[in-house]
PDB file of C-alpha atoms in Angstrom:
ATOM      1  CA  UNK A   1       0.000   0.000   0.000  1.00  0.00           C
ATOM      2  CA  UNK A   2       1.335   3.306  -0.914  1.00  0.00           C
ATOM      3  CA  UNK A   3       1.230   5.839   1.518  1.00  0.00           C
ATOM      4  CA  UNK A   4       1.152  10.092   1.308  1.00  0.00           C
ATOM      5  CA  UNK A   5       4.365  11.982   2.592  1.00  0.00           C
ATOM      6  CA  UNK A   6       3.112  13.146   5.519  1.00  0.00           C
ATOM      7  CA  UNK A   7       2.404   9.767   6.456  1.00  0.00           C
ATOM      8  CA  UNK A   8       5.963   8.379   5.801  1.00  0.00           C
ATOM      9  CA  UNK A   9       7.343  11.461   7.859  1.00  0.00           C
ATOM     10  CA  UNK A  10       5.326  10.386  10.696  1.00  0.00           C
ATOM     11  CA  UNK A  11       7.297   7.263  10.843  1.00  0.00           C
ATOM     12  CA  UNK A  12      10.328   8.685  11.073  1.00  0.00           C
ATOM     13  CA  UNK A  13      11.654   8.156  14.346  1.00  0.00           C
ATOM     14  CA  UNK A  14       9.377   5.068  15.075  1.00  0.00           C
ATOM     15  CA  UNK A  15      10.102   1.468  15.135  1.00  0.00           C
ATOM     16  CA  UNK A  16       6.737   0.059  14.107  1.00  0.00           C
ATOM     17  CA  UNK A  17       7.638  -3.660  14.168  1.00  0.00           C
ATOM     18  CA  UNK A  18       8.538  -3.903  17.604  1.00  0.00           C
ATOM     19  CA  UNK A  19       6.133  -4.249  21.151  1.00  0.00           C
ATOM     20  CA  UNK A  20       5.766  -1.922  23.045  1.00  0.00           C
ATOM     21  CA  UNK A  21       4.066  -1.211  26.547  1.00  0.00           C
ATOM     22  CA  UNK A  22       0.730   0.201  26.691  1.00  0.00           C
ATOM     23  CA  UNK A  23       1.346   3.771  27.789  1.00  0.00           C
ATOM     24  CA  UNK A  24       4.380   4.021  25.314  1.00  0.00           C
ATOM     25  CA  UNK A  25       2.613   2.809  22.941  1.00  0.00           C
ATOM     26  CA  UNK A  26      -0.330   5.522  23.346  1.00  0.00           C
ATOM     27  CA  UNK A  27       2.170   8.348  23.828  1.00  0.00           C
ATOM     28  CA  UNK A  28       3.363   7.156  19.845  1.00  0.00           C
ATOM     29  CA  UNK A  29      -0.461   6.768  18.795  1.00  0.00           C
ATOM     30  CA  UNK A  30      -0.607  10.871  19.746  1.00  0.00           C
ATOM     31  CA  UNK A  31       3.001  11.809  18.261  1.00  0.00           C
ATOM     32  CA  UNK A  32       2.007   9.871  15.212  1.00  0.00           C
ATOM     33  CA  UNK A  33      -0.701  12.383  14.367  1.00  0.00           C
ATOM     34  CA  UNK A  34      -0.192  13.710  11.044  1.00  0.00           C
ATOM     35  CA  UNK A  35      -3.995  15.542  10.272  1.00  0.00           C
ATOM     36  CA  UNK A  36      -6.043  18.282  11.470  1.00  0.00           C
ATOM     37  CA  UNK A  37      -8.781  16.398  12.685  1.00  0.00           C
ATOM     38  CA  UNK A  38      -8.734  14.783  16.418  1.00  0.00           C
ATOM     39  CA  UNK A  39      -8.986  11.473  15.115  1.00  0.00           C
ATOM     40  CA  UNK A  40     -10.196   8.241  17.329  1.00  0.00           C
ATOM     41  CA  UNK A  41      -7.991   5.654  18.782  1.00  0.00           C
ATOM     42  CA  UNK A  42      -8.809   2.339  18.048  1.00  0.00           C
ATOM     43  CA  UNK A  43      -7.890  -1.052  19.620  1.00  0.00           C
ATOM     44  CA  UNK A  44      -7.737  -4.352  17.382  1.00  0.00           C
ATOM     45  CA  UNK A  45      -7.177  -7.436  19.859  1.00  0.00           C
ATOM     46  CA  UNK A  46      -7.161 -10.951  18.168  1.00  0.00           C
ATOM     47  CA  UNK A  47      -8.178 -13.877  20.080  1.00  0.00           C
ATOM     48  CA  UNK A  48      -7.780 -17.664  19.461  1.00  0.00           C
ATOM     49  CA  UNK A  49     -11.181 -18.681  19.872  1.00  0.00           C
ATOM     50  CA  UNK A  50     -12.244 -21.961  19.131  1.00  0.00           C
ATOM     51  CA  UNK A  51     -15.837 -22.381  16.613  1.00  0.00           C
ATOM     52  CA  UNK A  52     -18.058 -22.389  19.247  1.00  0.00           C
ATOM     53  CA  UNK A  53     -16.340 -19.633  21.637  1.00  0.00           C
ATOM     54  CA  UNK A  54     -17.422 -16.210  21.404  1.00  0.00           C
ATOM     55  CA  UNK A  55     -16.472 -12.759  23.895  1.00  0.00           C
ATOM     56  CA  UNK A  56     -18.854 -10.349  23.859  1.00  0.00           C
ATOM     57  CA  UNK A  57     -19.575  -7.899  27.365  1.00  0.00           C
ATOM     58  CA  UNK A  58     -19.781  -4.127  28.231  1.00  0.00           C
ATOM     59  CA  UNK A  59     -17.654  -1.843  30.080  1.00  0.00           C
ATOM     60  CA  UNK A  60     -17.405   1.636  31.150  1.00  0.00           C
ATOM     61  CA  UNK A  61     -14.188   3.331  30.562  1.00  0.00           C
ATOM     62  CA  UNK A  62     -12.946   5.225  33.343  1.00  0.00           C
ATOM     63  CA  UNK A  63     -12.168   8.477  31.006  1.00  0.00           C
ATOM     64  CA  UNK A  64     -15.217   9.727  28.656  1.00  0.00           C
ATOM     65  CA  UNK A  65     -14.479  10.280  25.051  1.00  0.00           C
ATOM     66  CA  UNK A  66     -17.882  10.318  22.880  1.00  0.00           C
ATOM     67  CA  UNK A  67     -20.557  12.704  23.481  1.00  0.00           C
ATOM     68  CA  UNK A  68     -23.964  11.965  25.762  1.00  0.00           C
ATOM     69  CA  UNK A  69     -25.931   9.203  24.037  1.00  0.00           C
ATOM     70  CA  UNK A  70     -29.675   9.670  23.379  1.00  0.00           C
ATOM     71  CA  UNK A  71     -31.242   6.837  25.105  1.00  0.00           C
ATOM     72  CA  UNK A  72     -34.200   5.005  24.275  1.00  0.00           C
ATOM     73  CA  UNK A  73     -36.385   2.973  26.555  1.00  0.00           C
ATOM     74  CA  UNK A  74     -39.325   0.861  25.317  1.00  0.00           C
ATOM     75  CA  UNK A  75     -41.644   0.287  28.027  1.00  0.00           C
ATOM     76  CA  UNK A  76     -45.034   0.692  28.954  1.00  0.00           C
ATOM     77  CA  UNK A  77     -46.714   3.816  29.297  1.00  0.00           C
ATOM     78  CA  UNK A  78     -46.757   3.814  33.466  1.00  0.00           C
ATOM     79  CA  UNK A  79     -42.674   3.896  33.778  1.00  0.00           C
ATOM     80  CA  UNK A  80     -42.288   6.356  31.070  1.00  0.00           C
ATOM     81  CA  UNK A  81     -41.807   8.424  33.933  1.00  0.00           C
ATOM     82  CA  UNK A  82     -39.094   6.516  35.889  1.00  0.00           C
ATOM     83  CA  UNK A  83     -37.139   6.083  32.352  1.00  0.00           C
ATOM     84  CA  UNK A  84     -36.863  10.333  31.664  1.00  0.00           C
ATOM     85  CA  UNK A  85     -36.272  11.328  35.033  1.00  0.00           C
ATOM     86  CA  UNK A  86     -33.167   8.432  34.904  1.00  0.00           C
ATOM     87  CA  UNK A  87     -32.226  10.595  31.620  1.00  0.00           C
ATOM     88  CA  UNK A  88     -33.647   8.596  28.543  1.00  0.00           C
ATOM     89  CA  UNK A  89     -34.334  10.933  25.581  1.00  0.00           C
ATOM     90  CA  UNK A  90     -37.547   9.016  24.637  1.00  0.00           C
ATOM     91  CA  UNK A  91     -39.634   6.356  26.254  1.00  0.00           C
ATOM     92  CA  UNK A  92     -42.680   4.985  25.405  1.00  0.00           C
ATOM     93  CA  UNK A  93     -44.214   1.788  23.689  1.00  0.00           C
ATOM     94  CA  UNK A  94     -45.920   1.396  20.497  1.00  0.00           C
ATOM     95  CA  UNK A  95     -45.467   5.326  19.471  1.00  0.00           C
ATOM     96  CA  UNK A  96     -41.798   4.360  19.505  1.00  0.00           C
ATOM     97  CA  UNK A  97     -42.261   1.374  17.683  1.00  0.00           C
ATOM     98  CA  UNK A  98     -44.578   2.957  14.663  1.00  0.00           C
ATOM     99  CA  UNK A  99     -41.920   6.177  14.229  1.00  0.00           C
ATOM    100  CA  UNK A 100     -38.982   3.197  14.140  1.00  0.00           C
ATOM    101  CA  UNK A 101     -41.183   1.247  11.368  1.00  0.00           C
ATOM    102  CA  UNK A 102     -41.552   4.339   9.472  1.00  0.00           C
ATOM    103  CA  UNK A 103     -37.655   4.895   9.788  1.00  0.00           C
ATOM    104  CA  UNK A 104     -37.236   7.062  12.474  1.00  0.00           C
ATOM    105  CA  UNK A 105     -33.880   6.657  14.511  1.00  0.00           C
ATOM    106  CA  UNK A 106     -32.813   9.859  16.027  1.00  0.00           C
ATOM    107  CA  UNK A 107     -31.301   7.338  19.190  1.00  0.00           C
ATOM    108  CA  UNK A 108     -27.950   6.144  19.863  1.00  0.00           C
ATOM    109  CA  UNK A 109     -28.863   3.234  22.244  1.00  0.00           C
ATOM    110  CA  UNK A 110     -32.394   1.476  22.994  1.00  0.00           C
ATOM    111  CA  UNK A 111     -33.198   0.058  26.002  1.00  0.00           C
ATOM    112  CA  UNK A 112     -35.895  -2.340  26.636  1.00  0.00           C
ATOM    113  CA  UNK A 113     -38.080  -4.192  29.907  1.00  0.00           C
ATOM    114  CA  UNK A 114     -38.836  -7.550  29.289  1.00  0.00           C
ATOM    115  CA  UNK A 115     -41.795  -7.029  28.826  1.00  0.00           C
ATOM    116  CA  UNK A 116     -41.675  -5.031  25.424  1.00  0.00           C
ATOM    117  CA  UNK A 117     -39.170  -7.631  23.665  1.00  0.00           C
ATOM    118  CA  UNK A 118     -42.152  -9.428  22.007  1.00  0.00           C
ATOM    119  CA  UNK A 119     -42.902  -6.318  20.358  1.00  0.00           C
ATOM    120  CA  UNK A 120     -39.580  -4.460  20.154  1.00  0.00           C
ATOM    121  CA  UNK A 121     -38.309  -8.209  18.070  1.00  0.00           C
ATOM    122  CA  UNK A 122     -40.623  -7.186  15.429  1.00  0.00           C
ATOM    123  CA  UNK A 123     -37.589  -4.649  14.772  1.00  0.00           C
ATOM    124  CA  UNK A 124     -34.836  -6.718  14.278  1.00  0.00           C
ATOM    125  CA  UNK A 125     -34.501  -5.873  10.460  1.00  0.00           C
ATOM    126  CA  UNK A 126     -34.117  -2.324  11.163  1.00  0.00           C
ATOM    127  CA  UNK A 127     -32.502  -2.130  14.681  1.00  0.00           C
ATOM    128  CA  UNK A 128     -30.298  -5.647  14.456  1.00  0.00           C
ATOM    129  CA  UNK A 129     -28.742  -4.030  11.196  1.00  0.00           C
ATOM    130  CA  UNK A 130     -28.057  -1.198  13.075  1.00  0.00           C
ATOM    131  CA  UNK A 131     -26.617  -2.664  15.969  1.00  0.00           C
ATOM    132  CA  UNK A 132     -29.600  -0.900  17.645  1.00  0.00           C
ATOM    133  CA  UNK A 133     -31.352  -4.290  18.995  1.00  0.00           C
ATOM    134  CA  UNK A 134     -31.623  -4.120  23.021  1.00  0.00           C
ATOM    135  CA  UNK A 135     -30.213  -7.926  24.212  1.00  0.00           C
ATOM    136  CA  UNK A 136     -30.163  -8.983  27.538  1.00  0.00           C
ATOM    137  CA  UNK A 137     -25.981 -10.056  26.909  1.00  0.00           C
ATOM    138  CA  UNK A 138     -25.210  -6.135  26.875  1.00  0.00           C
ATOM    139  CA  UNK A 139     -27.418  -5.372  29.951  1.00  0.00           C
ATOM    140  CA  UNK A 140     -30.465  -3.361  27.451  1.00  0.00           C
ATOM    141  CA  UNK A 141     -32.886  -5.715  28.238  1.00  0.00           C
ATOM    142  CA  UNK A 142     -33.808  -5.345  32.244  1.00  0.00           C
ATOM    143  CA  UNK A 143     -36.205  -3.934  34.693  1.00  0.00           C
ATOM    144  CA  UNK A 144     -33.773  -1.625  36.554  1.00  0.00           C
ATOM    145  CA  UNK A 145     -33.937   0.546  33.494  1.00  0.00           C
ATOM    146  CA  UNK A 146     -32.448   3.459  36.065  1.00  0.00           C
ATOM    147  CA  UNK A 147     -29.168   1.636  36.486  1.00  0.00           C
ATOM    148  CA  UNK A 148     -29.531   0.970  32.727  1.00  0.00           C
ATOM    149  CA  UNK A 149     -29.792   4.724  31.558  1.00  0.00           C
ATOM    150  CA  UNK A 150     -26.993   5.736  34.425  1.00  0.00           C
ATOM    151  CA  UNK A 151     -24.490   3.503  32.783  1.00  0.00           C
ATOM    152  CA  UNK A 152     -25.177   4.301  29.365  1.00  0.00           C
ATOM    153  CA  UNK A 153     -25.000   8.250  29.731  1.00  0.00           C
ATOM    154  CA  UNK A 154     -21.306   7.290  31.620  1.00  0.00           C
ATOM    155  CA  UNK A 155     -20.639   5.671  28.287  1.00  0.00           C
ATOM    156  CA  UNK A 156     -21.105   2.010  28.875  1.00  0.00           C
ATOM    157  CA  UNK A 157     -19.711   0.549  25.622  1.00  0.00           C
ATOM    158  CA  UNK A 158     -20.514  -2.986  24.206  1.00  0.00           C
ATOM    159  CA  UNK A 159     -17.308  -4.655  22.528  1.00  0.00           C
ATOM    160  CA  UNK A 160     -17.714  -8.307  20.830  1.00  0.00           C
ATOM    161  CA  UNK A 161     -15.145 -10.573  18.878  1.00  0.00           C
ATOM    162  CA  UNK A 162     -16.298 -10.823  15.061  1.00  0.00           C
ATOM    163  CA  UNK A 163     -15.968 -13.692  13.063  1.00  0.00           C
ATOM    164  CA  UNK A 164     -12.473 -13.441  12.961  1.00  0.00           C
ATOM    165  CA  UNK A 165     -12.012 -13.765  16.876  1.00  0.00           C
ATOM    166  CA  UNK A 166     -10.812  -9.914  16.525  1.00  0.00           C
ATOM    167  CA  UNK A 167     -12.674  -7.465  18.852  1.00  0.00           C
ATOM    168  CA  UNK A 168     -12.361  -3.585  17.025  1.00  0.00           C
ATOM    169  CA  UNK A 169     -13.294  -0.926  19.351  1.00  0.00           C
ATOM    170  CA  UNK A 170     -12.484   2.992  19.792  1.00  0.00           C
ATOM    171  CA  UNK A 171     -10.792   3.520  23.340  1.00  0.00           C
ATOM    172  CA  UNK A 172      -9.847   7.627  23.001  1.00  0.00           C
ATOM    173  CA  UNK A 173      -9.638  10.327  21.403  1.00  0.00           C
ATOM    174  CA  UNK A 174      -5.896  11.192  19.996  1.00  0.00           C
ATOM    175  CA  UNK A 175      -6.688  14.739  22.134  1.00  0.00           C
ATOM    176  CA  UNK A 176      -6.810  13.391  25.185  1.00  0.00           C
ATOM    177  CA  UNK A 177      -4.189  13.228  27.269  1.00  0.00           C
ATOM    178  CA  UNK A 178      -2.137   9.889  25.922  1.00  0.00           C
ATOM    179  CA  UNK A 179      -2.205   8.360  30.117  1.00  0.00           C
ATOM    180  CA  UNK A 180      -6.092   8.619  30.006  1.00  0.00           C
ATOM    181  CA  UNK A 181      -6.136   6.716  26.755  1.00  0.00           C
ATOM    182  CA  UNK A 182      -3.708   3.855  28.194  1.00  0.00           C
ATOM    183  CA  UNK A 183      -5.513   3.893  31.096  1.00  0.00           C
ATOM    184  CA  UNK A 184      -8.782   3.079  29.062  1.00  0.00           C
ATOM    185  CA  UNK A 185      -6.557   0.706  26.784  1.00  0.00           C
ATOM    186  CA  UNK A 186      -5.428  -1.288  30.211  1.00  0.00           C
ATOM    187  CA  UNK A 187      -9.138  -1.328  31.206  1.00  0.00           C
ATOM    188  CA  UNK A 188     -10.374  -3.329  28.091  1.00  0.00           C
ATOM    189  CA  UNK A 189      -7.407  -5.720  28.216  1.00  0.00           C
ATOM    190  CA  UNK A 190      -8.363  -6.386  31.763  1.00  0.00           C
ATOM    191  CA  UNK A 191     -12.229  -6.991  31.066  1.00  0.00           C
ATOM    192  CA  UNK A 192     -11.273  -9.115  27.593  1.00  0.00           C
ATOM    193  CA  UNK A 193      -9.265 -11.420  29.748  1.00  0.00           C
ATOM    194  CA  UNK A 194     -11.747 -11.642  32.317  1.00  0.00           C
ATOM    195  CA  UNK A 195     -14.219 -12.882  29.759  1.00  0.00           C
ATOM    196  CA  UNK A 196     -11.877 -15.424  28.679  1.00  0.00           C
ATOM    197  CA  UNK A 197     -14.090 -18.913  27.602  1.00  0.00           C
ATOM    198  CA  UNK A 198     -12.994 -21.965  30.770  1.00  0.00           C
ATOM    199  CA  UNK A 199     -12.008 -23.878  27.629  1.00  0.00           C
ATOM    200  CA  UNK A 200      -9.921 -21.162  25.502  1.00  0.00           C
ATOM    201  CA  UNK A 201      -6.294 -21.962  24.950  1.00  0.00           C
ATOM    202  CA  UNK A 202      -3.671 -21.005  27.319  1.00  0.00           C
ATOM    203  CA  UNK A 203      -2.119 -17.885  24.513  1.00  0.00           C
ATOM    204  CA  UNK A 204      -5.595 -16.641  24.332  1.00  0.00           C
ATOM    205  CA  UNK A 205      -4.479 -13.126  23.430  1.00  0.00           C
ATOM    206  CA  UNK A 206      -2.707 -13.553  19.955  1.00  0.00           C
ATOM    207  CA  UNK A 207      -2.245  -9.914  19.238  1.00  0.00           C
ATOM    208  CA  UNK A 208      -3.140  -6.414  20.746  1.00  0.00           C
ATOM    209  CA  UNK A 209      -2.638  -3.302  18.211  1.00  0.00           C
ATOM    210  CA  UNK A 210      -3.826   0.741  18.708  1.00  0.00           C
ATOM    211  CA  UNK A 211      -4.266   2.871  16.301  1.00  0.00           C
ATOM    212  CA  UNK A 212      -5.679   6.449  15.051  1.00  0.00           C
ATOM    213  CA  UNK A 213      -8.238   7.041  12.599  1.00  0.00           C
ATOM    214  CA  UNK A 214      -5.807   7.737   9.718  1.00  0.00           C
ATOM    215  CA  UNK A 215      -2.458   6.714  11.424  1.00  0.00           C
ATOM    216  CA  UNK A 216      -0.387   3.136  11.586  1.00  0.00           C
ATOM    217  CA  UNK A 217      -0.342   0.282  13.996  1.00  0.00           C
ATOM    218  CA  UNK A 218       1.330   0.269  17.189  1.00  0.00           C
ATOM    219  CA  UNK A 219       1.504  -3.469  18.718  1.00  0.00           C
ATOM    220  CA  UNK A 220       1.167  -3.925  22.097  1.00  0.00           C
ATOM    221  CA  UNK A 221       3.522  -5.908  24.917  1.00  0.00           C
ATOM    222  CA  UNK A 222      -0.980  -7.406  25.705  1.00  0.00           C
ATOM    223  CA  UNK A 223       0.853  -9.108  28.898  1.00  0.00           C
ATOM    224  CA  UNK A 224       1.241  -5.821  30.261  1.00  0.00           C
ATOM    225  CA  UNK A 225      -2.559  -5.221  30.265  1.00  0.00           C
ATOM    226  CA  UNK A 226      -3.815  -8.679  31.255  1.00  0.00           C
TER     227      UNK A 226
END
């Protein structure tokens, strides 16, 4: 792949083949920058997952990046109530449901009581492709919708492996200050491995990257942040 001149002056000083710890390697991720824009750091961690193994969870890093998210809540009309004064943008039943159906989806995260899932799963077309789908797995499917709502306005984030066994997930913002971002980085390495299958193999981490929007790879010593 052929790259632009400011990109190959980036690289300059940097060894990019080598390991490196995770707060080094976030200090590089910010000297790297080469654009005007304050890009996102990523992280890329591939596991060695066997067919049937999957990781999937949510966590809350402990330094905010992204802006409020717009909850909402299905539920039924008599804790519509409970759900706004918790912070949801919207709650409601079938209203939300019609407006959805006619492609309405001014929402960054739905949350859902049990009870609505029968109706809310006549969605999944529209909100599974979206990622939008509230599932019990990522804590959007419960009846302490409070707790729900709290966590998601912190910026609880849901991270999964794909089909590849790789989980790709933004941890940072190349602004912030590049501690904050390893300290988010170390956070997710510690809540990957504590998801770890009973019957995963022993070298279950087989590679931990970061990265900017627009800049290069920076691998990771991942026994540091396990």
């Amino acid at each position: 792949m052929k790259h632009g001149k400011k990109y190959r002056a980036s690289l300059a000083n940097y060894d990019l083949t080598k390991k490196y710890s995770v707060p080094d390697a976030c200090k590089m991720v910010s000297e790297l920058k080469y654009v005007k824009f304050d890009e996102t750091v990523e992280a890329h961690i591939a596991l060695r997952l066997g067919k049937s193994q999957s990781v999937r969870d949510t966590l809350v890093f402990p330094n905010q990046f992204r802006a409020e998210q717009k909850v909402l809540v299905f539920c039924k009309e008599d804790r519509a109530k409970e759900a706004l004064d918790a912070g949801a943008a919207y709650a409601g039943a079938q209203e939300y449901i019609d407006k959805i159906k006619d492609g309405w989806l001014d929402f960054d995260v739905a949350v859902a009581t049990p009870d609505m899932m029968k109706d809310v799963g006549r969605l999944g077309m529209v909100l599974g492709r979206k990622g939008l789908m509230p599932n019990p797995k990522t804590g959007t499917v419960t009846n302490d919708i409070t707790k729900a709502i709290a966590e998601l306005r912190k910026g609880r984030t849901e991270y999964r492996a794909d089909k590849g066994g790789v989980i790709h997930i933004a941890v940072g913002k190349v602004s912030m200050e590049p501690a904050k971002v390893a300290e988010n980085v170390t956070t997710l390495l510690a809540e990957v491995s504590r998801k770890k299958p009973a019957d995963a193999k022993a070298d279950f981490f087989q590679s931990v990257s970061i990265c900017s929007s627009m800049g290069p790879g920076v691998w990771i010593d991942f026994k540091e942040g396990v």
